Amino acid sequence: MSDEYVYDEATGEWVAGGAATAETADNGAVVVRDSVGNVLADGDQVTLIKDLTVKGAGQTLKRGTVIKSIRLTGDAQEIDCRYEGIKGLVLRAEFVRKR
């Protein structure tokens, strides 16, 4: 028996490590939520809620920057997007807000 527990933010409870699962929709797709709880979908526009330093690009994205046409990656916390001069930009959903 494992003594590992993980805090499930969706339910607010501690669950056994193996029992933690990502929230899924009725069709089996992972539900991605932004920093305030809005559900994100492919093609949505999001705004950054915090200044983010982009590793490898030598650039900082400022709070309030609008990112257009996001794509979901299948991970509950990562979104794929494009921004001028940065290829392969992946942002954490906790740092964006749906527009």
CSV table of N, CA and C in Angstrom, one decimal:
chain,number,residue,atom,x,y,z
A,1,MET,N,0.8,-1.2,0.0
A,1,MET,CA,0.0,0.0,0.0
A,1,MET,C,0.9,1.2,0.0
A,2,SER,N,0.6,2.2,-0.9
A,2,SER,CA,1.4,3.4,-1.0
A,2,SER,C,0.9,4.5,-0.1
A,3,ASP,N,1.9,5.2,0.5
A,3,ASP,CA,1.5,6.3,1.4
A,3,ASP,C,1.5,7.6,0.7
A,4,GLU,N,1.6,7.7,-0.6
A,4,GLU,CA,1.6,8.9,-1.4
A,4,GLU,C,0.1,9.4,-1.6
A,5,TYR,N,0.0,10.7,-1.3
A,5,TYR,CA,-1.3,11.4,-1.6
A,5,TYR,C,-1.1,12.6,-2.4
A,6,VAL,N,-2.1,13.0,-3.2
A,6,VAL,CA,-2.0,14.1,-4.1
A,6,VAL,C,-3.3,15.0,-3.8
A,7,TYR,N,-3.1,16.3,-3.7
A,7,TYR,CA,-4.2,17.2,-3.5
A,7,TYR,C,-4.9,17.5,-4.8
A,8,ASP,N,-6.2,17.1,-4.8
A,8,ASP,CA,-7.0,17.3,-6.0
A,8,ASP,C,-7.7,18.7,-5.9
A,9,GLU,N,-7.2,19.6,-6.7
A,9,GLU,CA,-7.7,21.0,-6.7
A,9,GLU,C,-9.2,21.1,-7.1
A,10,ALA,N,-9.6,20.2,-8.0
A,10,ALA,CA,-11.0,20.2,-8.4
A,10,ALA,C,-12.0,19.9,-7.3
A,11,THR,N,-11.6,18.9,-6.5
A,11,THR,CA,-12.5,18.6,-5.4
A,11,THR,C,-12.1,19.1,-4.0
A,12,GLY,N,-10.9,19.6,-3.9
A,12,GLY,CA,-10.4,20.1,-2.6
A,12,GLY,C,-10.1,19.1,-1.6
A,13,GLU,N,-9.8,17.8,-2.1
A,13,GLU,CA,-9.5,16.7,-1.2
A,13,GLU,C,-8.2,16.1,-1.5
A,14,TRP,N,-7.6,15.4,-0.5
A,14,TRP,CA,-6.4,14.6,-0.7
A,14,TRP,C,-6.8,13.2,-1.1
A,15,VAL,N,-6.3,12.8,-2.2
A,15,VAL,CA,-6.6,11.4,-2.8
A,15,VAL,C,-5.3,10.6,-2.9
A,16,ALA,N,-5.4,9.3,-2.9
A,16,ALA,CA,-4.3,8.4,-3.1
A,16,ALA,C,-3.6,8.7,-4.4
A,17,GLY,N,-2.3,8.7,-4.5
A,17,GLY,CA,-1.5,9.0,-5.7
A,17,GLY,C,-2.0,8.4,-7.0
A,18,GLY,N,-2.4,7.1,-7.0
A,18,GLY,CA,-2.9,6.5,-8.1
A,18,GLY,C,-4.3,6.8,-8.5
A,19,ALA,N,-5.1,7.4,-7.6
A,19,ALA,CA,-6.5,7.7,-7.9
A,19,ALA,C,-6.7,9.1,-8.6
A,20,ALA,N,-5.6,9.9,-8.6
A,20,ALA,CA,-5.8,11.3,-9.2
A,20,ALA,C,-5.8,11.2,-10.7
A,21,THR,N,-6.9,11.8,-11.3
A,21,THR,CA,-7.0,11.8,-12.7
A,21,THR,C,-7.4,13.2,-13.2
A,22,ALA,N,-7.1,13.5,-14.4
A,22,ALA,CA,-7.5,14.8,-15.0
A,22,ALA,C,-9.0,14.8,-15.3
A,23,GLU,N,-9.5,16.0,-15.2
A,23,GLU,CA,-11.0,16.2,-15.5
A,23,GLU,C,-11.2,16.0,-17.0
A,24,THR,N,-12.2,15.2,-17.3
A,24,THR,CA,-12.5,14.9,-18.7
A,24,THR,C,-13.9,15.3,-19.0
A,25,ALA,N,-14.1,15.6,-20.3
A,25,ALA,CA,-15.5,15.9,-20.8
A,25,ALA,C,-16.2,14.6,-21.1
A,26,ASP,N,-17.5,14.7,-21.5
A,26,ASP,CA,-18.2,13.5,-21.9
A,26,ASP,C,-17.6,12.8,-23.0
A,27,ASN,N,-17.0,13.5,-24.0
A,27,ASN,CA,-16.4,12.8,-25.1
A,27,ASN,C,-15.0,12.2,-24.9
A,28,GLY,N,-14.5,12.4,-23.7
A,28,GLY,CA,-13.2,11.8,-23.3
A,28,GLY,C,-12.0,12.8,-23.4
A,29,ALA,N,-12.3,14.0,-23.9
A,29,ALA,CA,-11.2,15.0,-24.1
A,29,ALA,C,-10.9,15.7,-22.7
A,30,VAL,N,-9.7,16.1,-22.5
A,30,VAL,CA,-9.3,16.7,-21.3
A,30,VAL,C,-9.8,18.1,-21.3
A,31,VAL,N,-10.4,18.6,-20.2
A,31,VAL,CA,-10.9,19.9,-20.0
A,31,VAL,C,-9.8,20.8,-19.5
A,32,VAL,N,-9.5,21.9,-20.2
A,32,VAL,CA,-8.5,22.8,-19.9
A,32,VAL,C,-9.2,24.1,-19.4
A,33,ARG,N,-8.8,24.5,-18.2
A,33,ARG,CA,-9.4,25.7,-17.6
A,33,ARG,C,-8.3,26.8,-17.4
A,34,ASP,N,-8.7,28.1,-17.6
A,34,ASP,CA,-7.7,29.2,-17.4
A,34,ASP,C,-7.6,29.5,-15.9
A,35,SER,N,-6.9,30.6,-15.6
A,35,SER,CA,-6.6,31.0,-14.2
A,35,SER,C,-7.9,31.3,-13.4
A,36,VAL,N,-9.0,31.6,-14.0
A,36,VAL,CA,-10.2,31.9,-13.3
A,36,VAL,C,-11.3,30.9,-13.4
A,37,GLY,N,-11.0,29.8,-14.1
A,37,GLY,CA,-11.9,28.7,-14.2
A,37,GLY,C,-12.7,28.6,-15.5
A,38,ASN,N,-12.5,29.5,-16.4
A,38,ASN,CA,-13.2,29.4,-17.7
A,38,ASN,C,-12.6,28.2,-18.5
A,39,VAL,N,-13.5,27.5,-19.2
A,39,VAL,CA,-13.1,26.4,-20.1
A,39,VAL,C,-12.5,26.9,-21.4
A,40,LEU,N,-11.3,26.5,-21.7
A,40,LEU,CA,-10.6,26.9,-23.0
A,40,LEU,C,-10.9,25.9,-24.1
A,41,ALA,N,-10.9,26.4,-25.3
A,41,ALA,CA,-11.1,25.5,-26.5
A,41,ALA,C,-10.1,26.0,-27.6
A,42,ASP,N,-9.9,25.1,-28.6
A,42,ASP,CA,-9.0,25.4,-29.7
A,42,ASP,C,-9.6,26.7,-30.4
A,43,GLY,N,-8.6,27.6,-30.7
A,43,GLY,CA,-9.0,28.8,-31.4
A,43,GLY,C,-9.3,30.0,-30.5
A,44,ASP,N,-9.4,29.8,-29.2
A,44,ASP,CA,-9.7,30.9,-28.3
A,44,ASP,C,-8.6,31.9,-28.2
A,45,GLN,N,-8.9,33.1,-27.8
A,45,GLN,CA,-7.9,34.2,-27.5
A,45,GLN,C,-7.8,34.3,-26.0
A,46,VAL,N,-6.5,34.4,-25.6
A,46,VAL,CA,-6.2,34.5,-24.1
A,46,VAL,C,-5.3,35.7,-23.9
A,47,THR,N,-5.4,36.2,-22.7
A,47,THR,CA,-4.5,37.3,-22.2
A,47,THR,C,-3.6,36.8,-21.1
A,48,LEU,N,-2.4,37.2,-21.1
A,48,LEU,CA,-1.5,36.8,-20.0
A,48,LEU,C,-1.8,37.6,-18.7
A,49,ILE,N,-1.7,36.9,-17.6
A,49,ILE,CA,-2.1,37.6,-16.3
A,49,ILE,C,-0.8,37.9,-15.6
A,50,LYS,N,0.4,37.6,-16.1
A,50,LYS,CA,1.6,37.8,-15.4
A,50,LYS,C,2.7,37.9,-16.5
A,51,ASP,N,3.8,38.7,-16.1
A,51,ASP,CA,5.0,38.8,-17.0
A,51,ASP,C,5.6,37.4,-17.0
A,52,LEU,N,6.0,36.9,-18.2
A,52,LEU,CA,6.6,35.6,-18.4
A,52,LEU,C,7.9,35.7,-19.2
A,53,THR,N,9.0,35.2,-18.6
A,53,THR,CA,10.2,35.1,-19.3
A,53,THR,C,10.2,33.8,-20.2
A,54,VAL,N,10.5,34.0,-21.5
A,54,VAL,CA,10.5,32.8,-22.4
A,54,VAL,C,11.9,32.3,-22.5
A,55,LYS,N,12.1,31.1,-22.0
A,55,LYS,CA,13.4,30.5,-22.0
A,55,LYS,C,13.8,30.2,-23.5
A,56,GLY,N,15.1,30.5,-23.8
A,56,GLY,CA,15.6,30.2,-25.1
A,56,GLY,C,15.3,31.3,-26.1
A,57,ALA,N,14.4,32.2,-25.9
A,57,ALA,CA,14.0,33.2,-26.8
A,57,ALA,C,14.6,34.6,-26.4
A,58,GLY,N,15.1,34.7,-25.1
A,58,GLY,CA,15.6,35.9,-24.6
A,58,GLY,C,14.6,37.1,-24.7
A,59,GLN,N,13.4,36.7,-24.4
A,59,GLN,CA,12.3,37.7,-24.5
A,59,GLN,C,11.4,37.5,-23.3
A,60,THR,N,10.7,38.6,-22.9
A,60,THR,CA,9.7,38.6,-21.8
A,60,THR,C,8.4,39.0,-22.4
A,61,LEU,N,7.4,38.1,-22.2
A,61,LEU,CA,6.0,38.5,-22.6
A,61,LEU,C,5.4,39.2,-21.4
A,62,LYS,N,4.9,40.4,-21.7
A,62,LYS,CA,4.3,41.3,-20.6
A,62,LYS,C,2.9,40.9,-20.3
A,63,ARG,N,2.5,41.2,-19.0
A,63,ARG,CA,1.1,41.0,-18.6
A,63,ARG,C,0.2,41.8,-19.5
A,64,GLY,N,-0.9,41.2,-19.9
A,64,GLY,CA,-1.9,41.9,-20.8
A,64,GLY,C,-1.7,41.6,-22.3
A,65,THR,N,-0.6,40.8,-22.6
A,65,THR,CA,-0.3,40.4,-24.0
A,65,THR,C,-1.4,39.5,-24.5
A,66,VAL,N,-2.0,39.7,-25.6
A,66,VAL,CA,-3.0,38.9,-26.2
A,66,VAL,C,-2.4,37.8,-27.1
A,67,ILE,N,-2.8,36.6,-26.8
A,67,ILE,CA,-2.3,35.5,-27.6
A,67,ILE,C,-3.6,35.0,-28.4
A,68,LYS,N,-3.5,34.9,-29.7
A,68,LYS,CA,-4.6,34.6,-30.5
A,68,LYS,C,-4.5,33.1,-31.0
A,69,SER,N,-5.6,32.5,-31.2
A,69,SER,CA,-5.7,31.2,-31.8
A,69,SER,C,-4.9,30.1,-31.1
A,70,ILE,N,-5.3,29.8,-29.8
A,70,ILE,CA,-4.5,28.8,-29.1
A,70,ILE,C,-4.9,27.4,-29.5
A,71,ARG,N,-4.1,26.4,-29.2
A,71,ARG,CA,-4.4,25.0,-29.5
A,71,ARG,C,-4.2,24.2,-28.2
A,72,LEU,N,-5.1,23.3,-27.9
A,72,LEU,CA,-5.0,22.4,-26.7
A,72,LEU,C,-4.1,21.3,-27.1
A,73,THR,N,-3.3,20.9,-26.1
A,73,THR,CA,-2.3,19.8,-26.3
A,73,THR,C,-2.7,18.5,-25.8
A,74,GLY,N,-3.8,18.4,-25.1
A,74,GLY,CA,-4.2,17.1,-24.5
A,74,GLY,C,-3.8,17.0,-23.0
A,75,ASP,N,-2.9,18.0,-22.6
A,75,ASP,CA,-2.5,18.1,-21.2
A,75,ASP,C,-3.5,19.1,-20.5
A,76,ALA,N,-3.9,18.9,-19.3
A,76,ALA,CA,-4.9,19.8,-18.6
A,76,ALA,C,-4.3,21.1,-18.3
A,77,GLN,N,-3.0,21.3,-18.3
A,77,GLN,CA,-2.4,22.6,-17.9
A,77,GLN,C,-1.5,23.2,-19.0
A,78,GLU,N,-1.4,22.7,-20.2
A,78,GLU,CA,-0.6,23.3,-21.2
A,78,GLU,C,-1.4,23.6,-22.5
A,79,ILE,N,-1.1,24.8,-23.0
A,79,ILE,CA,-1.7,25.2,-24.3
A,79,ILE,C,-0.6,25.6,-25.3
A,80,ASP,N,-0.8,25.2,-26.5
A,80,ASP,CA,0.2,25.5,-27.6
A,80,ASP,C,-0.3,26.8,-28.3
A,81,CYS,N,0.6,27.7,-28.6
A,81,CYS,CA,0.2,29.0,-29.2
A,81,CYS,C,1.4,29.5,-30.0
A,82,ARG,N,1.1,30.6,-30.8
A,82,ARG,CA,2.0,31.3,-31.6
A,82,ARG,C,2.1,32.7,-31.1
A,83,TYR,N,3.3,33.2,-31.2
A,83,TYR,CA,3.5,34.6,-30.9
A,83,TYR,C,4.7,35.1,-31.8
A,84,GLU,N,4.7,36.4,-32.2
A,84,GLU,CA,5.7,36.9,-33.1
A,84,GLU,C,7.1,36.6,-32.6
A,85,GLY,N,7.9,36.0,-33.4
A,85,GLY,CA,9.3,35.7,-33.1
A,85,GLY,C,9.6,34.6,-32.2
A,86,ILE,N,8.5,33.8,-31.8
A,86,ILE,CA,8.8,32.7,-30.9
A,86,ILE,C,8.1,31.5,-31.5
A,87,LYS,N,8.9,30.5,-31.8
A,87,LYS,CA,8.4,29.2,-32.4
A,87,LYS,C,8.1,28.2,-31.2
A,88,GLY,N,7.1,27.5,-31.4
A,88,GLY,CA,6.8,26.4,-30.4
A,88,GLY,C,6.5,26.9,-29.0
A,89,LEU,N,5.8,27.9,-28.8
A,89,LEU,CA,5.5,28.5,-27.5
A,89,LEU,C,4.4,27.7,-26.8
A,90,VAL,N,4.7,27.2,-25.6
A,90,VAL,CA,3.7,26.4,-24.8
A,90,VAL,C,3.6,27.2,-23.5
A,91,LEU,N,2.3,27.5,-23.2
A,91,LEU,CA,2.1,28.2,-22.0
A,91,LEU,C,1.3,27.4,-21.0
A,92,ARG,N,1.4,27.6,-19.7
A,92,ARG,CA,0.6,27.0,-18.7
A,92,ARG,C,-0.7,27.7,-18.6
A,93,ALA,N,-1.8,27.0,-18.5
A,93,ALA,CA,-3.1,27.5,-18.4
A,93,ALA,C,-3.3,28.4,-17.2
A,94,GLU,N,-2.5,28.2,-16.2
A,94,GLU,CA,-2.7,29.0,-14.9
A,94,GLU,C,-2.2,30.4,-15.1
A,95,PHE,N,-1.5,30.8,-16.2
A,95,PHE,CA,-1.0,32.1,-16.4
A,95,PHE,C,-1.8,32.9,-17.5
A,96,VAL,N,-2.9,32.3,-17.9
A,96,VAL,CA,-3.7,33.0,-18.9
A,96,VAL,C,-5.2,33.1,-18.5
A,97,ARG,N,-5.9,34.1,-19.1
A,97,ARG,CA,-7.3,34.3,-18.9
A,97,ARG,C,-8.0,34.4,-20.2
A,98,LYS,N,-9.1,33.7,-20.4
A,98,LYS,CA,-9.8,33.8,-21.6
A,98,LYS,C,-10.4,35.1,-21.9
A,99,ARG,N,-10.3,35.5,-23.2
A,99,ARG,CA,-10.7,36.9,-23.6
A,99,ARG,C,-12.2,36.9,-24.0
